[in-house]
């Protein structure tokens, strides 16, 4: 189980886009990379196809390493580290480690 999942809100903590917040669009667990909405934009030259009537230069999000982001706790809206805990019923859940997030907020 990875610490960051699709549709999580994250804060970029290093790189050119540090300080930006965005939603995770895709996760590549085998490469430890993620694609974040509006972060690490690159320009790609695209040829005209039947799907894309107009070709040209397009801006797309490129993957960034998972270590360059911090998860934002949904309830308290603070960047936090993530831990795992097994509940009494046997399910494994993620929880916030930040004290301002209550420390016990389950994600």
CSV table of C-alpha atoms in Angstrom, one decimal:
chain,number,residue,atom,x,y,z
A,1,UNK,CA,0.0,0.0,0.0
A,2,UNK,CA,1.5,3.3,-1.1
A,3,UNK,CA,1.2,6.5,1.0
A,4,UNK,CA,-0.2,8.6,-1.8
A,5,UNK,CA,-3.2,7.6,-3.9
A,6,UNK,CA,-5.1,8.9,-6.9
A,7,UNK,CA,-7.3,12.0,-6.1
A,8,UNK,CA,-5.3,12.9,-3.0
A,9,UNK,CA,-4.4,16.6,-2.5
A,10,UNK,CA,-0.6,17.1,-2.2
A,11,UNK,CA,1.8,20.0,-1.7
A,12,UNK,CA,5.0,20.1,-3.7
A,13,UNK,CA,7.9,20.6,-1.3
A,14,UNK,CA,10.9,20.7,-3.7
A,15,UNK,CA,11.8,21.5,-7.2
A,16,UNK,CA,10.7,24.3,-9.6
A,17,UNK,CA,7.1,24.1,-8.5
A,18,UNK,CA,7.6,24.0,-4.8
A,19,UNK,CA,4.8,25.5,-2.8
A,20,UNK,CA,2.1,24.5,-5.4
A,21,UNK,CA,-0.9,22.4,-4.4
A,22,UNK,CA,-2.6,20.0,-6.7
A,23,UNK,CA,-4.7,16.8,-7.1
A,24,UNK,CA,-2.9,13.5,-7.9
A,25,UNK,CA,-4.0,12.4,-11.4
A,26,UNK,CA,-2.0,9.2,-11.8
A,27,UNK,CA,0.3,7.1,-9.7
A,28,UNK,CA,3.2,5.0,-11.0
A,29,UNK,CA,4.0,2.7,-8.0
A,30,UNK,CA,6.8,0.8,-9.8
A,31,UNK,CA,8.7,4.0,-10.5
A,32,UNK,CA,7.7,5.9,-7.3
A,33,UNK,CA,6.4,8.8,-9.4
A,34,UNK,CA,3.1,10.6,-9.6
A,35,UNK,CA,1.4,13.1,-11.9
A,36,UNK,CA,0.0,16.2,-10.1
A,37,UNK,CA,-2.6,18.5,-11.7
A,38,UNK,CA,-0.9,21.7,-12.9
A,39,UNK,CA,2.5,20.8,-11.7
A,40,UNK,CA,5.7,20.1,-13.7
A,41,UNK,CA,4.2,21.3,-17.0
A,42,UNK,CA,6.2,20.4,-20.1
A,43,UNK,CA,5.6,21.2,-23.8
A,44,UNK,CA,5.2,18.3,-26.2
A,45,UNK,CA,5.0,18.4,-30.0
A,46,UNK,CA,1.9,16.5,-31.1
A,47,UNK,CA,1.2,15.4,-34.6
A,48,UNK,CA,-2.3,15.8,-36.0
A,49,UNK,CA,-4.4,12.6,-35.7
A,50,UNK,CA,-8.0,11.6,-36.1
A,51,UNK,CA,-8.5,12.0,-32.4
A,52,UNK,CA,-6.8,15.3,-32.3
A,53,UNK,CA,-7.9,17.4,-35.3
A,54,UNK,CA,-5.3,20.1,-34.6
A,55,UNK,CA,-1.7,19.2,-33.8
A,56,UNK,CA,0.9,21.6,-32.4
A,57,UNK,CA,2.6,22.2,-29.1
A,58,UNK,CA,0.7,21.1,-26.1
A,59,UNK,CA,1.4,21.6,-22.4
A,60,UNK,CA,1.1,18.4,-20.3
A,61,UNK,CA,1.9,17.4,-16.7
A,62,UNK,CA,5.1,15.3,-16.4
A,63,UNK,CA,5.7,12.8,-13.5
A,64,UNK,CA,7.5,13.9,-10.4
A,65,UNK,CA,9.0,11.8,-7.7
A,66,UNK,CA,6.8,10.8,-4.8
A,67,UNK,CA,9.4,12.1,-2.3
A,68,UNK,CA,9.0,15.6,-3.6
A,69,UNK,CA,5.4,15.9,-2.3
A,70,UNK,CA,3.6,15.9,1.0
A,71,UNK,CA,0.0,14.7,1.5
A,72,UNK,CA,-2.5,17.4,2.6
A,73,UNK,CA,-4.8,16.1,5.3
A,74,UNK,CA,-8.4,16.5,4.0
A,75,UNK,CA,-10.1,17.6,7.3
A,76,UNK,CA,-7.4,19.9,8.8
A,77,UNK,CA,-5.9,21.1,5.4
A,78,UNK,CA,-2.2,20.9,6.7
A,79,UNK,CA,0.7,19.1,4.9
A,80,UNK,CA,1.5,15.9,6.8
A,81,UNK,CA,3.5,12.7,6.9
A,82,UNK,CA,1.6,9.5,6.5
A,83,UNK,CA,1.6,6.4,8.7
A,84,UNK,CA,-0.2,3.1,8.6
A,85,UNK,CA,-2.2,1.4,11.3
A,86,UNK,CA,-4.1,-1.8,11.5
A,87,UNK,CA,-7.5,-1.4,13.1
A,88,UNK,CA,-9.1,-3.9,15.4
A,89,UNK,CA,-11.2,-5.3,12.6
A,90,UNK,CA,-8.1,-6.1,10.6
A,91,UNK,CA,-8.2,-3.3,8.0
A,92,UNK,CA,-5.1,-1.3,7.2
A,93,UNK,CA,-5.6,2.5,7.1
A,94,UNK,CA,-3.5,5.6,6.5
A,95,UNK,CA,-3.3,8.2,9.3
A,96,UNK,CA,-1.8,11.7,9.7
A,97,UNK,CA,1.3,12.1,11.8
A,98,UNK,CA,1.0,15.9,12.1
A,99,UNK,CA,0.0,17.1,15.6
A,100,UNK,CA,-2.1,19.9,14.2
A,101,UNK,CA,-4.1,17.4,12.2
A,102,UNK,CA,-5.1,15.7,15.4
A,103,UNK,CA,-2.5,13.1,15.0
A,104,UNK,CA,-5.2,10.5,14.6
A,105,UNK,CA,-6.9,11.7,11.5
A,106,UNK,CA,-7.6,8.7,9.3
A,107,UNK,CA,-7.2,9.4,5.6
